Coordinates of C-alpha atoms in Angstrom, one line a residue:
X1 CA 0.0 0.0 0.0
X2 CA 3.0 2.3 0.5
X3 CA 3.6 2.2 -3.3
X4 CA 0.0 3.1 -3.7
X5 CA 0.4 6.2 -1.6
X6 CA 3.5 7.3 -3.4
X7 CA 1.8 6.9 -6.7
X8 CA -1.2 8.9 -5.4
X9 CA 1.1 11.8 -4.4
X10 CA 2.8 11.7 -7.7
X11 CA -0.5 11.9 -9.5
X12 CA -1.0 15.4 -8.1
X13 CA 1.7 16.7 -10.4
X14 CA 0.1 18.1 -13.6
X15 CA 0.7 16.1 -16.7
X16 CA 1.9 13.0 -14.8
X17 CA -0.2 10.4 -16.7
X18 CA 2.0 7.4 -15.7
X19 CA 1.0 7.7 -12.1
X20 CA -2.7 7.4 -12.9
X21 CA -1.9 4.4 -15.0
X22 CA 0.0 2.7 -12.2
X23 CA -2.8 3.4 -9.7
X24 CA -5.4 1.9 -12.1
X25 CA -3.3 -1.2 -12.7
X26 CA -2.6 -1.8 -9.0
X27 CA -6.3 -1.1 -8.1
X28 CA -7.5 -3.4 -10.9
X29 CA -5.2 -6.2 -9.9
X30 CA -6.2 -5.9 -6.2
X31 CA -10.0 -5.9 -7.2
X32 CA -9.5 -9.0 -9.5
X33 CA -7.6 -10.8 -6.7
X34 CA -10.5 -10.1 -4.3
X35 CA -13.1 -11.4 -6.8
X36 CA -11.0 -14.4 -7.6
X37 CA -10.8 -15.3 -3.9
X38 CA -14.5 -14.8 -3.4
X39 CA -15.4 -17.0 -6.4
X40 CA -12.8 -19.5 -5.4
X41 CA -14.3 -19.8 -1.9
X42 CA -17.8 -20.1 -3.3
X43 CA -17.0 -22.8 -5.8
X44 CA -14.2 -24.6 -3.9
X45 CA -14.5 -28.3 -4.6
X46 CA -11.8 -29.2 -2.1
X47 CA -13.6 -27.8 1.0
X48 CA -16.1 -30.6 1.6
X49 CA -14.4 -33.3 -0.6
X50 CA -14.4 -36.8 0.7
X51 CA -11.0 -38.5 1.2
X52 CA -9.5 -39.8 -2.0
X53 CA -9.5 -43.4 -0.8
X54 CA -13.3 -43.1 -0.1
X55 CA -13.9 -41.7 -3.6
X56 CA -12.0 -44.6 -5.1
X57 CA -14.0 -47.1 -3.0
X58 CA -17.3 -45.5 -4.2
X59 CA -16.2 -45.6 -7.8
X60 CA -15.0 -49.3 -7.6
X61 CA -18.2 -50.3 -5.8
X62 CA -20.5 -48.6 -8.4
X63 CA -18.5 -50.3 -11.3
X64 CA -18.9 -53.9 -10.1
X65 CA -20.7 -56.3 -12.4
X66 CA -22.0 -59.0 -10.1
X67 CA -24.3 -59.6 -7.3
X68 CA -26.7 -56.8 -6.4
X69 CA -25.8 -54.6 -9.4
X70 CA -26.6 -57.3 -11.9
X71 CA -29.9 -58.2 -10.3
X72 CA -30.9 -54.5 -10.2
X73 CA -29.8 -54.1 -13.8
X74 CA -32.2 -56.9 -15.0
X75 CA -35.1 -55.4 -12.9
X76 CA -34.4 -51.9 -14.3
X77 CA -34.5 -53.2 -17.9
X78 CA -38.0 -54.8 -17.4
X79 CA -39.3 -51.7 -15.5
X80 CA -38.1 -49.3 -18.2
X81 CA -39.4 -51.6 -21.0
X82 CA -42.9 -51.8 -19.4
X83 CA -42.9 -48.1 -18.7
X84 CA -42.1 -47.3 -22.3
X85 CA -44.6 -49.8 -23.5
X86 CA -47.4 -48.4 -21.4
X87 CA -46.3 -44.8 -21.9
X88 CA -45.9 -44.3 -18.1
X89 CA -43.5 -41.5 -17.2
X90 CA -43.6 -42.4 -13.5
X91 CA -42.5 -46.0 -14.2
X92 CA -39.7 -44.9 -16.5
X93 CA -38.4 -42.5 -13.8
X94 CA -38.4 -45.4 -11.4
X95 CA -36.2 -47.4 -13.8
X96 CA -33.8 -44.5 -14.2
X97 CA -33.4 -44.2 -10.4
X98 CA -32.4 -47.9 -9.8
X99 CA -30.4 -48.4 -13.0
X100 CA -26.7 -49.1 -12.1
X101 CA -25.3 -48.1 -15.5
X102 CA -23.9 -44.7 -14.3
X103 CA -21.5 -46.5 -12.0
X104 CA -19.6 -48.3 -14.8
X105 CA -19.5 -45.1 -16.9
X106 CA -18.0 -43.1 -14.0
X107 CA -15.5 -46.0 -13.5
X108 CA -14.2 -45.4 -17.1
X109 CA -13.8 -41.7 -16.3
X110 CA -12.0 -42.5 -13.0
X111 CA -9.6 -44.9 -14.9
X112 CA -8.8 -42.2 -17.4
X113 CA -8.2 -39.6 -14.7
X114 CA -5.8 -41.9 -12.8
X115 CA -4.2 -43.2 -16.1
X116 CA -5.1 -46.8 -15.1
X117 CA -5.4 -48.3 -18.6
X118 CA -6.3 -51.8 -17.4
X119 CA -9.2 -50.4 -15.3
X120 CA -10.4 -48.4 -18.2
X121 CA -10.5 -51.5 -20.4
X122 CA -12.1 -53.6 -17.7
X123 CA -14.8 -50.9 -17.1
X124 CA -15.4 -50.4 -20.9
X125 CA -16.1 -54.1 -21.5
X126 CA -18.4 -54.2 -18.5
X127 CA -20.3 -51.3 -20.1
X128 CA -20.4 -53.1 -23.4
X129 CA -21.8 -56.2 -21.7
X130 CA -24.5 -54.2 -19.9
X131 CA -25.5 -52.4 -23.1
X132 CA -25.9 -55.7 -25.1
X133 CA -27.7 -57.4 -22.2
X134 CA -30.1 -54.4 -21.9
X135 CA -30.9 -54.2 -25.6
X136 CA -31.4 -57.9 -26.1
X137 CA -33.6 -58.3 -22.9
X138 CA -35.8 -55.3 -23.8
X139 CA -36.0 -56.6 -27.4
X140 CA -37.2 -60.0 -26.1
X141 CA -39.9 -58.2 -24.0
X142 CA -41.1 -56.0 -26.8
X143 CA -41.3 -59.0 -29.2
X144 CA -43.6 -60.8 -26.7
X145 CA -45.6 -57.8 -25.7
X146 CA -49.1 -57.6 -27.3
X147 CA -48.8 -53.8 -27.3
X148 CA -46.7 -52.9 -30.3
X149 CA -47.7 -49.3 -30.8
X150 CA -44.8 -46.8 -30.4
X151 CA -45.7 -44.6 -27.4
X152 CA -44.7 -40.9 -27.1
X153 CA -42.1 -41.9 -24.5
X154 CA -40.4 -44.2 -27.1
X155 CA -40.6 -41.6 -29.8
X156 CA -39.0 -38.9 -27.5
X157 CA -35.8 -41.0 -27.4
X158 CA -35.2 -41.4 -31.1
X159 CA -34.0 -37.9 -32.2
X160 CA -31.4 -36.5 -29.7
X161 CA -30.4 -32.9 -30.2
X162 CA -27.8 -30.5 -28.8
X163 CA -30.0 -29.9 -25.7
X164 CA -29.5 -33.6 -24.8
X165 CA -25.7 -33.0 -25.0
X166 CA -26.0 -30.0 -22.6
X167 CA -28.2 -32.1 -20.2
X168 CA -25.5 -34.8 -20.3
X169 CA -22.7 -32.3 -19.6
X170 CA -24.4 -30.6 -16.7
X171 CA -25.8 -33.8 -15.3
X172 CA -22.4 -35.5 -15.5
X173 CA -20.8 -32.6 -13.7
X174 CA -23.5 -32.7 -11.0
X175 CA -23.1 -36.5 -10.7
X176 CA -19.4 -36.6 -10.1
X177 CA -19.4 -33.6 -7.8
X178 CA -22.1 -35.3 -5.7
X179 CA -20.1 -38.5 -5.7
X180 CA -16.9 -36.9 -4.3
X181 CA -18.6 -35.1 -1.4
X182 CA -18.0 -36.2 2.2
X183 CA -21.7 -36.1 2.9
X184 CA -24.2 -37.9 0.6
X185 CA -26.9 -35.8 -1.0
X186 CA -29.9 -36.2 -3.4
X187 CA -27.7 -35.2 -6.3
X188 CA -27.2 -38.7 -7.8
X189 CA -31.0 -39.6 -8.0
X190 CA -31.5 -36.3 -9.8
X191 CA -28.7 -36.9 -12.2
X192 CA -30.0 -40.4 -12.9
X193 CA -33.3 -38.9 -14.0
X194 CA -31.8 -36.1 -16.0
X195 CA -29.2 -38.2 -17.9
X196 CA -31.5 -41.1 -18.8
X197 CA -29.4 -44.2 -19.5
X198 CA -31.7 -47.2 -19.3
X199 CA -34.7 -45.8 -21.4
X200 CA -32.7 -45.2 -24.5
X201 CA -31.3 -48.8 -24.4
X202 CA -34.8 -50.2 -24.0
X203 CA -35.9 -48.0 -26.9
X204 CA -33.1 -49.5 -29.0
X205 CA -34.5 -52.9 -27.9
X206 CA -37.9 -51.9 -29.3
X207 CA -36.3 -50.9 -32.6
X208 CA -34.5 -54.2 -32.7
X209 CA -37.7 -56.2 -32.0
X210 CA -39.7 -54.2 -34.6
X211 CA -36.9 -53.9 -37.2
X212 CA -36.8 -50.1 -37.0
X213 CA -33.5 -48.5 -37.7
X214 CA -34.7 -45.1 -36.6
X215 CA -35.6 -46.3 -33.1
X216 CA -32.5 -48.5 -32.8
X217 CA -29.8 -46.1 -34.0
X218 CA -31.5 -42.9 -32.7
X219 CA -31.8 -44.4 -29.2
X220 CA -28.3 -45.8 -29.1
X221 CA -27.0 -42.4 -30.2
X222 CA -28.8 -40.7 -27.2
X223 CA -27.3 -43.3 -24.9
X224 CA -23.8 -42.7 -26.4
X225 CA -24.2 -39.0 -25.9
X226 CA -25.1 -39.4 -22.2
X227 CA -22.4 -42.0 -21.6
X228 CA -19.6 -40.0 -23.2
X229 CA -20.3 -36.7 -21.5
X230 CA -20.8 -38.4 -18.1
X231 CA -17.4 -40.1 -18.6
X232 CA -15.8 -36.8 -19.8
X233 CA -17.1 -34.7 -17.0
X234 CA -16.1 -37.3 -14.4
X235 CA -12.6 -37.2 -15.9
X236 CA -12.4 -33.4 -15.7
X237 CA -13.7 -33.0 -12.2
X238 CA -11.4 -35.8 -10.9
X239 CA -8.4 -34.1 -12.5
X240 CA -9.6 -30.8 -10.9
X241 CA -9.6 -32.3 -7.4
X242 CA -6.2 -33.8 -8.2
X243 CA -6.9 -37.5 -7.9
X244 CA -3.4 -39.1 -8.0
X245 CA -2.3 -41.1 -11.1
X246 CA -1.5 -44.7 -10.9
X247 CA 1.7 -44.2 -12.9
X248 CA 3.8 -41.4 -14.3
X249 CA 2.4 -39.8 -17.5
X250 CA 4.4 -37.6 -19.8
X251 CA 3.2 -34.2 -20.9
X252 CA 3.1 -35.5 -24.5
X253 CA 0.8 -38.4 -23.5
X254 CA -1.5 -35.9 -21.6
X255 CA -1.7 -33.6 -24.6
X256 CA -2.5 -36.6 -26.8
X257 CA -5.3 -37.7 -24.5
X258 CA -6.7 -34.1 -24.3
X259 CA -6.8 -33.7 -28.1
X260 CA -8.3 -37.2 -28.6
X261 CA -11.1 -36.4 -26.1
X262 CA -11.7 -33.0 -27.8
X263 CA -11.9 -34.5 -31.3
X264 CA -14.2 -37.3 -30.1
X265 CA -16.5 -34.8 -28.3
X266 CA -16.8 -32.7 -31.5
X267 CA -17.7 -35.8 -33.6
X268 CA -20.4 -36.8 -31.1
X269 CA -21.9 -33.3 -30.9
X270 CA -22.1 -32.6 -34.6
X271 CA -25.0 -34.9 -35.4
X272 CA -27.0 -33.6 -32.4
X273 CA -26.5 -30.0 -33.7
X274 CA -27.8 -31.1 -37.1
X275 CA -30.8 -32.7 -35.5
X276 CA -31.4 -29.6 -33.3
X277 CA -31.3 -27.4 -36.4
X278 CA -33.9 -29.5 -38.2
X279 CA -36.0 -29.7 -35.0
X280 CA -36.0 -25.9 -34.6
X281 CA -36.9 -25.4 -38.3
X282 CA -39.7 -27.9 -38.0
X283 CA -41.1 -26.2 -34.9
X284 CA -40.9 -22.8 -36.5
X285 CA -42.6 -24.1 -39.6
X286 CA -45.4 -25.7 -37.6
X287 CA -46.0 -22.5 -35.6
X288 CA -46.1 -20.4 -38.8
X289 CA -48.6 -22.8 -40.5
X290 CA -50.9 -22.7 -37.5
X291 CA -50.7 -18.9 -37.4
X292 CA -51.5 -18.7 -41.1
X293 CA -54.5 -21.0 -40.6
X294 CA -55.8 -19.1 -37.6
X295 CA -55.5 -15.8 -39.4
X296 CA -57.1 -16.8 -42.7
X297 CA -59.6 -19.6 -42.1
X298 CA -61.1 -19.5 -38.6
X299 CA -64.4 -17.6 -38.4
X300 CA -64.6 -17.4 -42.2
X301 CA -67.1 -20.3 -42.7
X302 CA -64.1 -22.5 -43.3
X303 CA -62.5 -25.1 -41.1
X304 CA -59.1 -26.7 -41.7
X305 CA -59.3 -30.3 -40.8
X306 CA -55.7 -31.2 -41.4
X307 CA -52.6 -29.9 -43.2
X308 CA -49.5 -31.4 -44.7
X309 CA -46.2 -30.0 -46.0
X310 CA -44.9 -31.4 -49.3
X311 CA -41.3 -30.4 -49.1
X312 CA -40.1 -31.7 -52.5
X313 CA -42.8 -29.8 -54.3
X314 CA -42.8 -26.8 -51.9
X315 CA -46.5 -27.1 -51.4
X316 CA -48.8 -26.6 -48.3
X317 CA -51.8 -28.9 -48.5
X318 CA -54.9 -28.0 -46.5
X319 CA -58.0 -30.2 -46.1
X320 CA -61.0 -27.9 -45.6
X321 CA -64.6 -28.3 -44.8
X322 CA -67.2 -25.6 -45.2
X323 CA -68.1 -23.4 -48.1
X324 CA -66.2 -23.6 -51.4
X325 CA -63.0 -21.5 -51.7
X326 CA -63.1 -19.4 -54.8
X327 CA -60.1 -19.1 -57.1
X328 CA -59.5 -15.4 -56.1
X329 CA -59.6 -16.4 -52.4
X330 CA -57.1 -19.2 -53.1
X331 CA -54.7 -16.7 -54.8
X332 CA -55.1 -14.3 -51.9
X333 CA -54.3 -17.0 -49.4
X334 CA -51.3 -18.1 -51.4
X335 CA -49.9 -14.6 -51.6
X336 CA -50.3 -14.4 -47.8
X337 CA -47.8 -17.3 -47.4
X338 CA -45.0 -14.9 -48.4
X339 CA -45.4 -13.1 -45.1
X340 CA -44.0 -16.1 -43.3
X341 CA -40.3 -16.7 -43.6
X342 CA -40.6 -20.6 -43.5
X343 CA -43.5 -20.6 -46.0
X344 CA -42.3 -18.1 -48.6
X345 CA -42.3 -19.6 -52.0
X346 CA -44.7 -22.4 -51.1
X347 CA -47.7 -23.1 -53.3
X348 CA -51.1 -23.6 -51.7
X349 CA -53.2 -26.7 -52.5
X350 CA -56.7 -26.8 -51.0
X351 CA -58.6 -30.1 -50.7
X352 CA -62.3 -29.8 -49.9
X353 CA -65.1 -32.3 -49.3
X354 CA -67.2 -30.4 -51.9
X355 CA -68.6 -32.7 -54.5
X356 CA -69.7 -29.7 -56.7
X357 CA -66.3 -28.1 -56.4
X358 CA -64.4 -31.1 -57.6
X359 CA -66.7 -32.1 -60.5
X360 CA -67.4 -29.7 -63.4
X361 CA -71.0 -28.9 -64.4
X362 CA -70.3 -30.1 -67.9
X363 CA -69.3 -33.5 -66.6
X364 CA -72.6 -33.8 -64.7
X365 CA -74.5 -32.8 -67.8
X366 CA -72.8 -35.5 -69.8
X367 CA -73.6 -38.1 -67.2
X368 CA -77.3 -37.4 -67.4
X369 CA -78.9 -39.1 -70.4
X370 CA -81.1 -36.6 -72.2
X371 CA -83.6 -39.3 -73.2
X372 CA -83.9 -40.4 -69.6
X373 CA -84.6 -36.8 -68.5
X374 CA -87.3 -36.4 -71.2
X375 CA -89.0 -39.5 -69.8
X376 CA -89.6 -37.9 -66.5
X377 CA -86.2 -38.2 -64.8
X378 CA -84.9 -35.4 -62.5
X379 CA -83.3 -32.4 -64.1
X380 CA -79.8 -31.2 -63.7
X381 CA -80.8 -28.4 -61.3
X382 CA -82.8 -30.9 -59.2
X383 CA -79.7 -33.1 -59.0
X384 CA -77.6 -30.1 -57.9
X385 CA -80.1 -29.5 -55.1
X386 CA -80.0 -33.1 -54.0
X387 CA -76.2 -33.1 -53.9
X388 CA -76.2 -29.9 -51.8
X389 CA -78.6 -31.5 -49.3
X390 CA -76.3 -34.5 -49.0
X391 CA -73.4 -32.2 -48.5
X392 CA -75.2 -30.3 -45.7
X393 CA -76.1 -33.5 -44.0
X394 CA -72.5 -34.8 -44.2
X395 CA -71.2 -31.6 -42.6
X396 CA -73.8 -31.8 -39.9
X397 CA -73.2 -35.4 -38.9
X398 CA -69.4 -35.5 -39.6
X399 CA -68.4 -34.5 -36.0
X400 CA -70.7 -37.2 -34.6
X401 CA -69.3 -39.8 -36.9
X402 CA -65.7 -38.7 -36.0
X403 CA -66.6 -39.0 -32.3
X404 CA -68.1 -42.4 -32.8
X405 CA -64.9 -43.6 -34.6
X406 CA -62.7 -42.2 -31.8
X407 CA -64.9 -43.9 -29.1
X408 CA -64.6 -47.3 -31.0
X409 CA -60.8 -46.9 -31.1
X410 CA -60.7 -46.0 -27.4
X411 CA -62.8 -49.0 -26.4
X412 CA -60.7 -51.3 -28.5
X413 CA -57.5 -49.9 -27.0
X414 CA -58.7 -50.4 -23.5
X415 CA -59.9 -53.9 -24.1
X416 CA -56.4 -54.7 -25.5
X417 CA -54.4 -53.1 -22.6
X418 CA -56.6 -53.6 -19.5
X419 CA -56.3 -57.4 -19.1
X420 CA -52.5 -57.0 -18.8
X421 CA -52.8 -54.5 -16.0
X422 CA -56.0 -55.7 -14.3
X423 CA -56.4 -59.6 -14.3
X424 CA -60.1 -59.3 -13.2
X425 CA -60.9 -57.2 -16.3
X426 CA -63.1 -58.9 -18.9
X427 CA -64.4 -56.2 -21.3
X428 CA -65.8 -52.6 -21.4
X429 CA -68.4 -50.7 -23.2
X430 CA -68.8 -46.9 -23.4
X431 CA -68.9 -43.7 -25.3
X432 CA -68.4 -39.9 -24.9
X433 CA -71.4 -37.9 -23.7
X434 CA -72.3 -34.8 -25.8
X435 CA -73.1 -31.5 -24.1
X436 CA -73.3 -27.8 -25.1
X437 CA -70.8 -25.1 -24.2
X438 CA -71.5 -21.4 -23.5
X439 CA -71.6 -20.8 -27.3
X440 CA -74.1 -23.5 -27.9
X441 CA -71.5 -25.7 -29.6
X442 CA -71.6 -29.5 -29.1
X443 CA -68.6 -30.6 -27.0
X444 CA -67.5 -34.0 -25.5
X445 CA -66.0 -33.5 -22.1
X446 CA -67.2 -36.7 -20.3
X447 CA -67.0 -40.4 -21.0
X448 CA -69.4 -43.0 -19.6
X449 CA -68.3 -46.6 -19.4
X450 CA -69.5 -50.0 -18.2
X451 CA -66.7 -52.4 -17.2
X452 CA -67.3 -56.1 -16.8
X453 CA -65.1 -57.9 -14.3
X454 CA -64.6 -61.5 -13.3
X455 CA -63.9 -60.5 -9.7
X456 CA -64.2 -57.6 -7.3
X457 CA -61.6 -54.8 -7.2
X458 CA -60.5 -53.5 -3.8
X459 CA -60.6 -49.8 -3.1
X460 CA -57.0 -49.2 -4.1
X461 CA -57.4 -51.2 -7.4
X462 CA -60.6 -49.2 -8.2
X463 CA -58.7 -46.0 -7.7
X464 CA -55.8 -47.1 -9.9
X465 CA -58.3 -48.4 -12.6
X466 CA -60.1 -45.0 -12.6
X467 CA -56.9 -43.1 -13.0
X468 CA -55.7 -45.3 -15.8
X469 CA -59.1 -45.0 -17.6
X470 CA -59.0 -41.2 -17.3
X471 CA -55.5 -41.2 -18.8
X472 CA -56.3 -43.6 -21.7
X473 CA -59.6 -41.8 -22.6
X474 CA -58.2 -38.3 -22.2
X475 CA -61.2 -37.0 -20.3
X476 CA -63.0 -37.7 -17.0
X477 CA -64.6 -41.2 -17.1
X478 CA -67.8 -42.1 -15.2
X479 CA -67.3 -45.9 -14.9
X480 CA -69.7 -48.5 -13.5
X481 CA -68.2 -51.9 -12.5
X482 CA -70.2 -55.1 -12.9
X483 CA -69.0 -58.5 -11.8
X484 CA -70.0 -61.3 -14.3
X485 CA -69.6 -65.0 -14.2

């Protein structure tokens, strides 16, 4: 500080710029040193670190491939497969929590950090064995399961993106930091849920059982992302807390390892960035299509039933019910596409359930035999009126027919799944109940069902059956249970 005072006194001399510069440099260095000490104290990983011998024992214990770990692995495979098959998030989370896969992956990172090549090889082959066992076991389950529909939980694990990479990085950091603390915390269960390892392997098993390359390779890629970055972050944190090496390693070998890991990390990340790019594009495209439809078709006596993007032909296809769209209206709608960045340059193709709009008047005239009309048959104008009546009837009863079809699919789906979950279940009948909303529109917000059972359900089973029905139907279900012989 004496130097600081001397510099301050010199600064009073006019034109002495060097003194001001020295004061600023000293003050800046002093401030940076304080900030460095504060940040270092806040994020100090050495303060509550467990003894290195205890960390090693935890890693070795988690990487064993016999006894309890193998039994739990098999159970986790079946739990995850059933959860994916039944589209149950809670069951899948349970499989994530008990899966022992993370222990072997951390063992590889520990072997790399301590430069124990034999332990790295041993842990690597253990992981390969667990992966093969998980994929084959889940493939066996899915090949025997009567439910072969790909659930949303299965689909969610087939297209990993850069966000999955970030989750794996942050989850891996949290996992190894939690494993090296002197006091155990709830970090590891949270990491097990965030960096899902077992569900992707079971999804790959589904792809193998149903001969789907998309499911198989997409899910394995997600597993590889999670495994690599958990291993990499384990290696980095263990080096940061200065875990001792098993043998001397030259600086050249260390640089080779560092560059190898960097190159491998980049190769793994690139496909996920490509998938993320396409995912963002697809989402933006969907949002702009829905905005375009809301702006131009709702409240205009027109209703868009479905839409499709034909990328090769740069065409947006809309299926519409309601009045006939005129050629001028179509041109106006098509010009409006240029206002949306993802739809600019697209052509608009409108498909309508309008018999008169799809068949020319001349064609109908030719269909009618003039001699038949002279003999008392109906005229062309009368035929037009009849067709219009049928069109109006079809528009009136189309929602009811659609609801009936949905109810039949729901009942068939329940009759297929329920016997697996509830042995007493025999069959079910039911349908959605129509009602009117505030605007006088017919809505379906409740479902009535009659379930036939071969035996009584206790109170807990009834509650679980009710919750399952509500989830399958997608609306509150009023169910009556009837025991039959």
